Short mmCIF file of C-alpha atoms and ligand atoms in Angstrom, two decimals:
data_model
loop_
_atom_site.label_atom_id
_atom_site.label_comp_id
_atom_site.label_asym_id
_atom_site.label_seq_id
_atom_site.Cartn_x
_atom_site.Cartn_y
_atom_site.Cartn_z
CA UNK G 335 -25.28 43.95 22.94
CA UNK G 336 -22.31 43.50 25.22
CA UNK G 337 -19.92 43.07 22.28
CA UNK G 338 -21.09 46.20 20.45
CA UNK G 339 -17.94 48.25 19.58
CA UNK G 340 -17.57 51.63 21.37
CA UNK G 341 -14.90 53.19 19.17
CA UNK G 342 -12.89 52.31 16.09
CA UNK G 343 -10.26 50.78 18.37
CA UNK G 344 -12.74 48.03 19.23
CA UNK G 345 -13.29 47.18 15.58
CA UNK G 346 -11.58 44.19 13.97
CA UNK G 347 -9.23 44.62 10.99
CA UNK G 348 -11.83 43.26 8.56
CA UNK G 349 -15.63 43.49 8.77
CA UNK G 350 -16.94 40.54 10.73
CA UNK G 351 -20.31 39.90 12.28
CA UNK G 352 -20.63 39.65 16.04
CA UNK G 353 -23.96 37.98 16.58
CA UNK G 354 -26.71 36.17 14.76
CA UNK G 355 -30.06 37.84 14.05
CA UNK G 356 -32.08 36.21 16.84
CA UNK G 357 -31.89 39.06 19.35
CA UNK G 358 -31.68 42.00 16.94
CA UNK G 359 -34.56 41.12 14.63
CA UNK G 360 -37.83 40.03 16.20
CA UNK G 361 -39.59 39.21 12.95
CA UNK G 362 -42.67 38.04 14.83
CA UNK G 363 -43.99 41.58 14.44
CA UNK G 364 -44.51 40.91 10.72
CA UNK G 365 -47.32 38.47 11.48
CA UNK G 366 -51.03 38.95 10.79
CA UNK G 367 -52.06 35.37 11.60
CA UNK G 368 -50.42 33.25 14.23
CA UNK G 369 -50.17 29.47 14.41
CA UNK G 370 -51.68 27.92 17.54
CA UNK G 371 -50.78 24.28 18.19
CA UNK G 372 -52.94 21.68 19.90
CA UNK G 373 -50.23 19.27 21.08
CA UNK G 374 -52.83 16.76 22.34
CA UNK G 375 -53.52 15.90 18.68
CA UNK G 376 -49.88 16.06 17.54
CA UNK G 377 -48.70 12.92 15.71
CA UNK G 378 -45.02 13.67 16.34
CA UNK G 379 -44.12 13.51 12.67
CA UNK G 380 -42.23 16.85 12.95
CA UNK G 381 -43.42 17.84 9.46
CA UNK G 382 -44.19 21.37 10.69
CA UNK G 383 -40.68 21.65 12.13
CA UNK G 384 -39.12 20.25 8.96
CA UNK G 385 -40.80 22.78 6.66
CA UNK G 386 -40.51 25.97 8.75
CA UNK G 387 -38.50 28.53 6.71
CA UNK G 388 -38.01 30.63 9.83
CA UNK G 389 -36.63 28.07 12.28
CA UNK G 390 -39.53 29.08 14.52
CA UNK G 391 -40.85 25.68 15.56
CA UNK G 392 -39.11 23.90 18.40
CA UNK G 393 -39.61 20.24 19.17
CA UNK G 394 -40.27 19.89 22.90
CA UNK G 395 -37.45 18.09 24.63
CA UNK G 396 -39.70 15.35 25.99
CA UNK G 397 -41.00 14.74 22.46
CA UNK G 398 -44.64 15.42 23.35
CA UNK G 399 -45.17 18.07 20.69
CA UNK G 400 -43.89 21.39 19.40
CA UNK G 401 -43.69 24.99 20.52
CA UNK G 402 -43.85 28.10 18.32
CA UNK G 403 -41.22 30.81 18.66
CA UNK G 404 -43.58 33.81 18.44
CA UNK G 405 -40.64 36.24 18.56
CA UNK G 406 -39.64 35.16 15.06
CA UNK G 407 -42.52 33.26 13.41
CA UNK G 408 -43.73 35.39 10.46
CA UNK G 409 -47.07 33.61 10.28
CA UNK G 410 -46.60 32.16 6.78
CA UNK G 411 -48.93 29.29 7.63
CA UNK G 412 -46.88 26.50 6.04
CA UNK G 413 -47.00 24.51 9.30
CA UNK G 414 -50.80 24.68 9.48
CA UNK G 415 -51.14 23.69 5.79
CA UNK G 416 -48.72 20.77 6.01
CA UNK G 417 -49.75 19.31 9.40
CA UNK G 418 -51.35 15.94 8.57
CA UNK G 419 -53.21 15.91 11.92
CA UNK G 420 -54.52 19.43 11.29
CA UNK G 421 -53.62 20.37 14.84
CA UNK G 422 -52.20 23.79 13.98
CA UNK G 423 -54.67 26.59 13.51
CA UNK G 424 -53.96 30.05 12.10
CA UNK G 425 -55.73 32.68 14.19
CA UNK G 426 -55.72 36.46 13.56
CA UNK G 427 -53.32 38.49 15.69
CA UNK G 428 -55.07 40.95 17.97
CA UNK X 978 -33.13 12.91 21.91
CA UNK X 979 -36.09 13.07 19.57
CA UNK X 980 -35.46 11.43 16.19
CA UNK X 981 -35.98 14.00 13.43
CA UNK X 982 -36.62 13.41 9.70
CA UNK X 983 -33.71 15.68 8.73
CA UNK X 984 -30.63 16.48 10.89
CA UNK X 985 -31.56 18.46 14.02
CA UNK X 986 -28.54 20.76 13.71
CA UNK X 987 -29.47 24.34 12.72
CA UNK X 988 -26.92 26.64 11.09
CA UNK X 989 -29.31 29.42 10.12
CA UNK X 990 -30.75 31.55 12.92
CA UNK X 991 -34.29 32.90 13.06
CA UNK X 992 -34.72 36.64 12.58
CA UNK X 993 -33.53 36.61 8.98
CA UNK X 994 -35.12 38.95 6.43
CA UNK X 995 -36.73 36.37 4.14
CA UNK X 996 -40.39 36.86 3.21
CA UNK X 997 -43.02 34.71 4.94
CA UNK X 998 -43.20 31.33 3.17
CA UNK X 999 -39.85 31.78 1.37
CA UNK X 1000 -38.63 28.57 -0.28
CA UNK X 1001 -35.04 29.82 -0.50
CA UNK X 1002 -34.87 30.22 3.30
CA UNK X 1003 -35.93 26.62 3.77
CA UNK X 1004 -33.45 25.56 1.08
CA UNK X 1005 -30.44 27.03 2.89
CA UNK X 1006 -31.66 25.78 6.26
CA UNK X 1007 -31.75 22.23 4.84
CA UNK X 1008 -28.48 22.51 2.92
CA UNK X 1009 -26.59 23.61 6.03
CA UNK X 1010 -28.21 20.85 8.07
CA UNK X 1011 -26.72 18.45 5.53
CA UNK X 1012 -23.26 20.04 5.39
CA UNK X 1013 -22.75 20.98 9.04
CA UNK X 1014 -20.49 23.56 10.67
CA UNK X 1015 -17.28 22.75 8.83
CA UNK X 1016 -18.41 24.57 5.73
CA UNK X 1017 -17.43 27.88 4.16
CA UNK X 1018 -19.91 29.43 1.78
CA UNK X 1019 -19.78 32.15 -0.83
CA UNK X 1020 -22.89 34.14 -1.71
CA UNK X 1021 -23.15 36.53 -4.66
CA UNK X 1022 -25.77 39.28 -5.00
CA UNK X 1023 -29.18 37.60 -4.64
CA UNK X 1024 -31.97 37.39 -2.03
CA UNK X 1025 -29.62 35.42 0.22
CA UNK X 1026 -27.18 38.34 0.21
CA UNK X 1027 -29.89 40.43 1.88
CA UNK X 1028 -31.72 37.91 4.00
CA UNK X 1029 -28.87 37.21 6.47
CA UNK X 1030 -29.62 40.62 8.02
CA UNK X 1031 -28.02 43.99 8.49
CA UNK X 1032 -24.37 44.29 9.55
CA UNK X 1033 -23.07 43.50 12.17
CA UNK X 1034 -25.56 40.64 12.42
CA UNK X 1035 -25.76 37.55 10.25
CA UNK X 1036 -28.27 34.74 10.49
CA UNK X 1037 -25.94 32.27 8.74
CA UNK X 1038 -23.80 30.68 11.41
CA UNK X 1039 -20.90 29.49 9.29
CA UNK X 1040 -18.26 31.66 7.58
CA UNK X 1041 -19.80 33.47 4.60
CA UNK X 1042 -18.03 35.41 1.90
CA UNK X 1043 -20.38 37.86 0.17
CA UNK X 1044 -19.16 38.38 -3.37
CA UNK X 1045 -20.05 40.09 -6.64
CA UNK X 1046 -23.02 38.90 -8.70
CA UNK X 1047 -21.08 36.86 -11.27
CA UNK X 1048 -18.49 35.33 -8.93
CA UNK X 1049 -20.13 32.59 -6.83
CA UNK X 1050 -18.17 29.78 -8.47
CA UNK X 1051 -14.92 31.74 -8.91
CA UNK X 1052 -14.89 32.80 -5.25
CA UNK X 1053 -15.61 29.25 -4.12
CA UNK X 1054 -12.70 28.05 -6.31
CA UNK X 1055 -10.53 30.64 -4.57
CA UNK X 1056 -11.59 29.55 -1.09
CA UNK X 1057 -10.83 25.94 -2.02
CA UNK X 1058 -7.41 26.91 -3.38
CA UNK X 1059 -6.63 28.78 -0.15
CA UNK X 1060 -7.70 25.82 1.97
CA UNK X 1061 -5.57 23.50 -0.17
CA UNK X 1062 -2.59 25.83 0.26
CA UNK X 1063 -3.11 25.65 4.03
CA UNK X 1064 -3.49 21.90 3.88
CA UNK X 1065 -7.03 21.92 5.28
CA UNK X 1066 -8.86 19.10 3.58
CA UNK X 1067 -11.93 18.49 5.74
CA UNK X 1068 -13.90 21.65 4.97
CA UNK X 1069 -16.82 21.83 2.53
CA UNK X 1070 -16.79 24.79 0.16
CA UNK X 1071 -20.28 25.79 -0.89
CA UNK X 1072 -21.20 28.30 -3.57
CA UNK X 1073 -24.79 29.37 -2.91
CA UNK X 1074 -26.42 31.48 -5.62
CA UNK X 1075 -29.75 32.37 -7.18
CA UNK X 1076 -30.83 31.33 -10.66
CA UNK X 1077 -29.88 34.68 -12.20
CA UNK X 1078 -26.45 34.62 -10.56
CA UNK X 1079 -25.99 31.05 -11.75
CA UNK X 1080 -27.56 30.63 -15.17
CA UNK X 1081 -27.19 34.18 -16.47
CA UNK X 1082 -24.27 36.28 -15.28
CA UNK X 1083 -22.40 33.61 -13.29
CA UNK X 1084 -22.41 30.82 -15.86
CA UNK X 1085 -18.91 31.34 -17.21
CA UNK X 1086 -17.41 31.22 -13.70
CA UNK X 1087 -19.41 28.08 -13.00
CA UNK X 1088 -18.43 26.48 -16.30
CA UNK X 1089 -14.78 27.29 -15.61
CA UNK X 1090 -14.81 25.87 -12.09
CA UNK X 1091 -16.48 22.67 -13.25
CA UNK X 1092 -14.14 22.25 -16.22
CA UNK X 1093 -11.14 22.71 -13.89
CA UNK X 1094 -12.62 20.03 -11.64
CA UNK X 1095 -12.51 22.33 -8.60
CA UNK X 1096 -13.62 20.54 -5.47
CA UNK X 1097 -16.69 22.64 -4.64
CA UNK X 1098 -20.41 22.16 -4.11
CA UNK X 1099 -22.44 24.62 -6.12
CA UNK X 1100 -26.09 24.97 -5.18
CA UNK X 1101 -28.39 27.17 -7.20
CA UNK X 1102 -31.60 27.96 -5.34
CA UNK X 1103 -33.98 28.45 -8.19
CA UNK X 1104 -36.85 30.87 -7.63
CA UNK X 1105 -37.11 31.36 -11.38
CA UNK X 1106 -36.43 35.11 -11.61
CA UNK X 1107 -34.33 37.97 -10.22
CA UNK X 1108 -36.38 38.25 -7.05
CA UNK X 1109 -34.07 40.40 -4.97
CA UNK X 1110 -34.29 43.30 -7.43
CA UNK X 1111 -38.04 43.04 -7.99
CA UNK X 1112 -38.99 40.04 -10.17
CA UNK X 1113 -37.18 40.47 -13.48
CA UNK X 1114 -36.99 37.51 -15.85
CA UNK X 1115 -33.93 35.25 -15.86
CA UNK X 1116 -33.01 32.47 -18.26
CA UNK X 1117 -34.43 30.17 -15.59
CA UNK X 1118 -37.89 31.78 -15.68
CA UNK X 1119 -40.28 29.22 -17.19
CA UNK X 1120 -42.11 29.79 -20.45
CA UNK X 1121 -45.46 31.50 -19.98
CA UNK X 1122 -44.55 33.29 -16.76
CA UNK X 1123 -45.28 36.92 -15.95
CA UNK X 1124 -42.41 38.97 -14.54
CA UNK X 1125 -41.91 42.75 -14.47
CA UNK X 1126 -39.75 42.49 -17.62
CA UNK X 1127 -42.09 40.01 -19.31
CA UNK X 1128 -45.28 41.95 -18.59
CA UNK X 1129 -48.81 40.85 -19.36
CA UNK X 1130 -51.42 43.66 -19.46
CA UNK X 1131 -52.19 44.86 -22.98
CA UNK X 1132 -48.78 43.88 -24.38
CA UNK X 1133 -49.30 40.20 -23.50
CA UNK X 1134 -45.51 39.86 -23.61
CA UNK X 1135 -45.15 37.07 -21.05
CA UNK X 1136 -42.01 34.97 -21.29
CA UNK X 1137 -42.00 33.13 -24.59
CA UNK X 1138 -38.66 31.34 -24.21
CA UNK X 1139 -38.30 28.01 -22.42
CA UNK X 1140 -36.36 27.64 -19.16
CA UNK X 1141 -32.64 26.99 -19.47
CA UNK X 1142 -31.62 23.66 -17.92
CA UNK X 1143 -28.76 24.07 -15.46
CA UNK X 1144 -28.42 20.37 -14.77
CA UNK X 1145 -28.19 19.45 -18.48
CA UNK X 1146 -25.49 22.10 -18.96
CA UNK X 1147 -23.59 20.59 -16.05
CA UNK X 1148 -24.06 17.05 -17.37
CA UNK X 1149 -22.54 18.24 -20.65
CA UNK X 1150 -19.45 19.24 -18.64
CA UNK X 1151 -19.13 15.57 -17.56
CA UNK X 1152 -19.51 16.75 -13.97
CA UNK X 1153 -19.13 13.93 -11.40
CA UNK X 1154 -22.50 14.70 -9.79
CA UNK X 1155 -25.44 16.93 -10.59
CA UNK X 1156 -29.08 16.79 -9.55
CA UNK X 1157 -32.31 18.68 -9.27
CA UNK X 1158 -34.10 18.93 -5.94
CA UNK X 1159 -37.06 20.72 -4.42
CA UNK X 1160 -37.63 22.14 -0.95
CA UNK X 1161 -40.90 20.22 -0.73
CA UNK X 1162 -38.82 17.02 -0.42
CA UNK X 1163 -36.40 17.82 2.42
CA UNK X 1164 -35.14 14.27 3.04
CA UNK X 1165 -34.32 13.89 -0.64
CA UNK X 1166 -32.58 17.28 -0.79
CA UNK X 1167 -30.52 16.58 2.36
CA UNK X 1168 -29.49 13.20 0.94
CA UNK X 1169 -28.38 14.79 -2.33
CA UNK X 1170 -26.36 17.48 -0.55
CA UNK X 1171 -24.67 14.85 1.62
CA UNK X 1172 -23.93 12.75 -1.44
CA UNK X 1173 -22.45 15.81 -3.15
CA UNK X 1174 -20.24 16.44 -0.10
CA UNK X 1175 -18.93 12.87 -0.25
CA UNK X 1176 -17.72 13.21 -3.85
CA UNK X 1177 -14.39 14.88 -4.71
CA UNK X 1178 -14.60 17.35 -7.60
CA UNK X 1179 -17.29 19.77 -8.72
CA UNK X 1180 -20.92 19.11 -7.80
CA UNK X 1181 -23.96 21.05 -8.94
CA UNK X 1182 -27.44 20.99 -7.43
CA UNK X 1183 -30.42 23.09 -8.45
CA UNK X 1184 -33.15 23.29 -5.84
CA UNK X 1185 -36.55 24.62 -6.82
CA UNK X 1186 -37.54 27.20 -4.19
CA UNK X 1187 -41.07 28.62 -4.46
CA UNK X 1188 -41.23 32.39 -4.01
CA UNK X 1189 -44.64 33.73 -2.86
CA UNK X 1190 -43.72 37.34 -3.72
CA UNK X 1191 -42.51 36.60 -7.22
CA UNK X 1192 -44.81 33.75 -8.14
CA UNK X 1193 -47.85 35.58 -6.77
CA UNK X 1194 -48.76 32.62 -4.61
CA UNK X 1195 -50.02 32.12 -1.07
CA UNK X 1196 -47.14 31.83 1.43
CA UNK X 1197 -48.82 28.90 3.18
CA UNK X 1198 -48.87 26.94 -0.10
CA UNK X 1199 -45.13 27.13 -0.88
CA UNK X 1200 -44.57 23.45 -0.05
CA UNK X 1201 -47.69 22.30 -1.92
CA UNK X 1202 -46.60 24.29 -4.99
CA UNK X 1203 -43.16 22.65 -5.00
CA UNK X 1204 -44.85 19.28 -4.75
CA UNK X 1205 -47.13 20.10 -7.70
CA UNK X 1206 -44.11 21.21 -9.74
CA UNK X 1207 -42.58 17.77 -9.23
CA UNK X 1208 -45.82 15.79 -9.68
CA UNK X 1209 -46.60 17.62 -12.92
CA UNK X 1210 -42.98 16.92 -14.06
CA UNK X 1211 -42.64 20.62 -14.82
CA UNK X 1212 -39.71 20.27 -12.40
CA UNK X 1213 -38.44 16.69 -12.86
CA UNK X 1214 -36.38 15.30 -10.02
CA UNK X 1215 -33.29 13.51 -11.26
CA UNK X 1216 -29.61 12.92 -10.68
CA UNK X 1217 -26.77 12.51 -13.14
CA UNK X 1218 -23.82 10.71 -11.64
CA UNK X 1219 -20.84 10.18 -13.95
CA UNK X 1220 -23.21 10.43 -16.89
CA UNK X 1221 -25.77 7.97 -15.49
CA UNK X 1222 -29.29 9.37 -15.15
CA UNK X 1223 -31.57 8.38 -12.28
CA UNK X 1224 -35.10 9.78 -12.47
CA UNK X 1225 -37.51 9.91 -9.55
CA UNK X 1226 -40.96 9.08 -10.86
CA UNK X 1227 -43.74 10.91 -9.03
CA UNK X 1228 -46.17 8.61 -7.20
CA UNK X 1229 -49.04 10.71 -8.47
CA UNK X 1230 -49.11 12.61 -11.75
CA UNK X 1231 -50.91 15.94 -12.03
CA UNK X 1232 -51.37 18.24 -15.01
CA UNK X 1233 -49.44 21.40 -15.75
CA UNK X 1234 -52.73 23.23 -15.26
CA UNK X 1235 -53.00 21.96 -11.67
CA UNK X 1236 -49.56 23.42 -10.99
CA UNK X 1237 -50.13 26.71 -12.83
CA UNK X 1238 -53.45 27.37 -11.09
CA UNK X 1239 -51.65 27.87 -7.78
CA UNK X 1240 -49.71 30.90 -9.01
CA UNK X 1241 -50.70 34.36 -10.19
CA UNK X 1242 -47.69 34.54 -12.53
CA UNK X 1243 -49.45 32.08 -14.89
CA UNK X 1244 -53.00 33.44 -14.46
CA UNK X 1245 -53.14 35.12 -17.89
CA UNK X 1246 -52.54 31.86 -19.78
CA UNK X 1247 -55.50 30.48 -21.73
CA UNK X 1248 -56.44 26.81 -22.22
CA UNK X 1249 -54.55 26.69 -25.53
CA UNK X 1250 -51.36 28.17 -24.07
CA UNK X 1251 -51.39 25.69 -21.21
CA UNK X 1252 -52.04 22.81 -23.63
CA UNK X 1253 -48.97 23.81 -25.64
CA UNK X 1254 -46.85 23.92 -22.48
CA UNK X 1255 -48.25 20.55 -21.36
CA UNK X 1256 -47.06 19.04 -24.66
CA UNK X 1257 -43.51 20.35 -24.19
CA UNK X 1258 -43.44 19.18 -20.57
CA UNK X 1259 -44.57 15.68 -21.64
CA UNK X 1260 -41.98 15.56 -24.42
CA UNK X 1261 -39.20 16.66 -22.03
CA UNK X 1262 -40.25 14.00 -19.53
CA UNK X 1263 -40.20 11.29 -22.22
CA UNK X 1264 -36.74 12.43 -23.29
CA UNK X 1265 -35.52 12.31 -19.71
CA UNK X 1266 -36.81 8.76 -19.25
CA UNK X 1267 -35.03 7.78 -22.48
CA UNK X 1268 -31.80 9.25 -21.16
CA UNK X 1269 -32.24 7.15 -18.04
CA UNK X 1270 -32.67 3.98 -20.11
CA UNK X 1271 -29.81 4.85 -22.44
CA UNK X 1272 -27.32 5.59 -19.68
CA UNK X 1273 -28.28 2.73 -17.34
CA UNK X 1274 -25.24 0.69 -16.25
CA UNK X 1275 -25.47 -2.81 -17.65
C1 TPP F 326 -22.97 43.06 -11.90
C2 TPP F 326 -24.27 43.27 -11.22
N1 TPP F 326 -25.38 43.48 -11.96
C3 TPP F 326 -26.57 43.64 -11.34
C4 TPP F 326 -26.67 43.60 -9.99
C5 TPP F 326 -28.01 43.81 -9.32
N2 TPP F 326 -28.58 42.59 -8.79
C6 TPP F 326 -28.43 42.23 -7.51
S1 TPP F 326 -29.23 40.81 -7.12
C7 TPP F 326 -29.83 40.67 -8.69
C8 TPP F 326 -30.75 39.56 -9.07
C9 TPP F 326 -30.42 38.24 -8.49
O1 TPP F 326 -31.25 37.26 -9.01
P1 TPP F 326 -31.00 35.76 -8.64
O2 TPP F 326 -29.59 35.41 -8.86
O3 TPP F 326 -32.02 34.92 -9.34
O4 TPP F 326 -31.25 35.69 -7.06
P2 TPP F 326 -32.61 36.04 -6.26
O5 TPP F 326 -32.62 37.50 -6.03
O6 TPP F 326 -33.76 35.59 -7.10
O7 TPP F 326 -32.49 35.29 -5.00
C10 TPP F 326 -29.38 41.72 -9.49
C11 TPP F 326 -29.74 41.92 -10.91
C12 TPP F 326 -25.49 43.37 -9.23
N3 TPP F 326 -25.51 43.30 -7.90
N4 TPP F 326 -24.32 43.22 -9.88
MG1 MG F 327 -33.74 34.08 -8.56
#
């Protein structure tokens, strides 16, 4: 939070936001089930990525599959339901 | 670079406050993929006024003006006027509002902006009730649905009025472009938003956004439910461009019952009630197909 204001003198004239929510809100703690991906069976259709309402699925740079952002994934299970290869499994959080 | 089915660009950050499986979150994610960074949006009171997060953080990574409940269209008109005064032509102005903010309290502002031919894109994300304040009915709540103000229990006072049609109201304004969309069809939605951005003048899209909390449905089924809404033609997918209707016919047709069964908000309905609704849905679909035939360019 390097840009967090220390006094009113640091504040802008109008309310503006400093940062996005990525660091401040780790919504992964909301989860009861977590998606676990088996990339060996991934068909690279990116359907899971396309439907994620939490921007919590990243396509691996080399295109070999996807990676879940467990800091933010809320465990809704849309990815597991929509995956045509059924290579995402929802497992209970421990 | 990996080729993605919708643009790879993300303008909504994770860590927002949307419920798990929220259709409206996916809707904005897709809309801002389509519009890109050079967009200013206005958001009235609705779930999306809360979901960006607590000040001083905001998950939406383009300039956002949070405005009063009834002012989505009016504030977008104002932003456009200011940009025009500054001579900045290459910026999209997006009004992003819920169904209550659009079809109930915000309709006069919307009607005014469209009649004045203001160059804005208005997108109503339709979760079919006032979800942000705890599931009260709106004029966009479908007939038969339970909400907290159309309760079931002993009163059996579920909503008895049909859903208001935003797109038909816009078509009656002779709007250059209006269309329905659904988050279960991201490529289609992105294409419609991009088409809207390419047209000068007012544009109106209404995107069906399943809401697990308000529809009493499983979060993991949000996409399936949107698909069933389209396949049952409860939510027909169509565009009206300069008065010409184009209807997307579902590859597979399912019954209203198949769609209703996925949601607790329709659980109280008996066979007879659903049959009645099926009849209206079929009649509406027939009418829509007739409009397509009647308006087809020769
Ligand atoms: C003038 C006014 N009346 C009432 C409210 C309270 N209010 C805030 S959001 C909301 C409901 C919004 O419903 P909708 O537009 O469908 O968006 P959703 O919450 O479903 O996303 C209401 C009634 C308000 N903010 N301002
Ligand atoms: Mg709503």
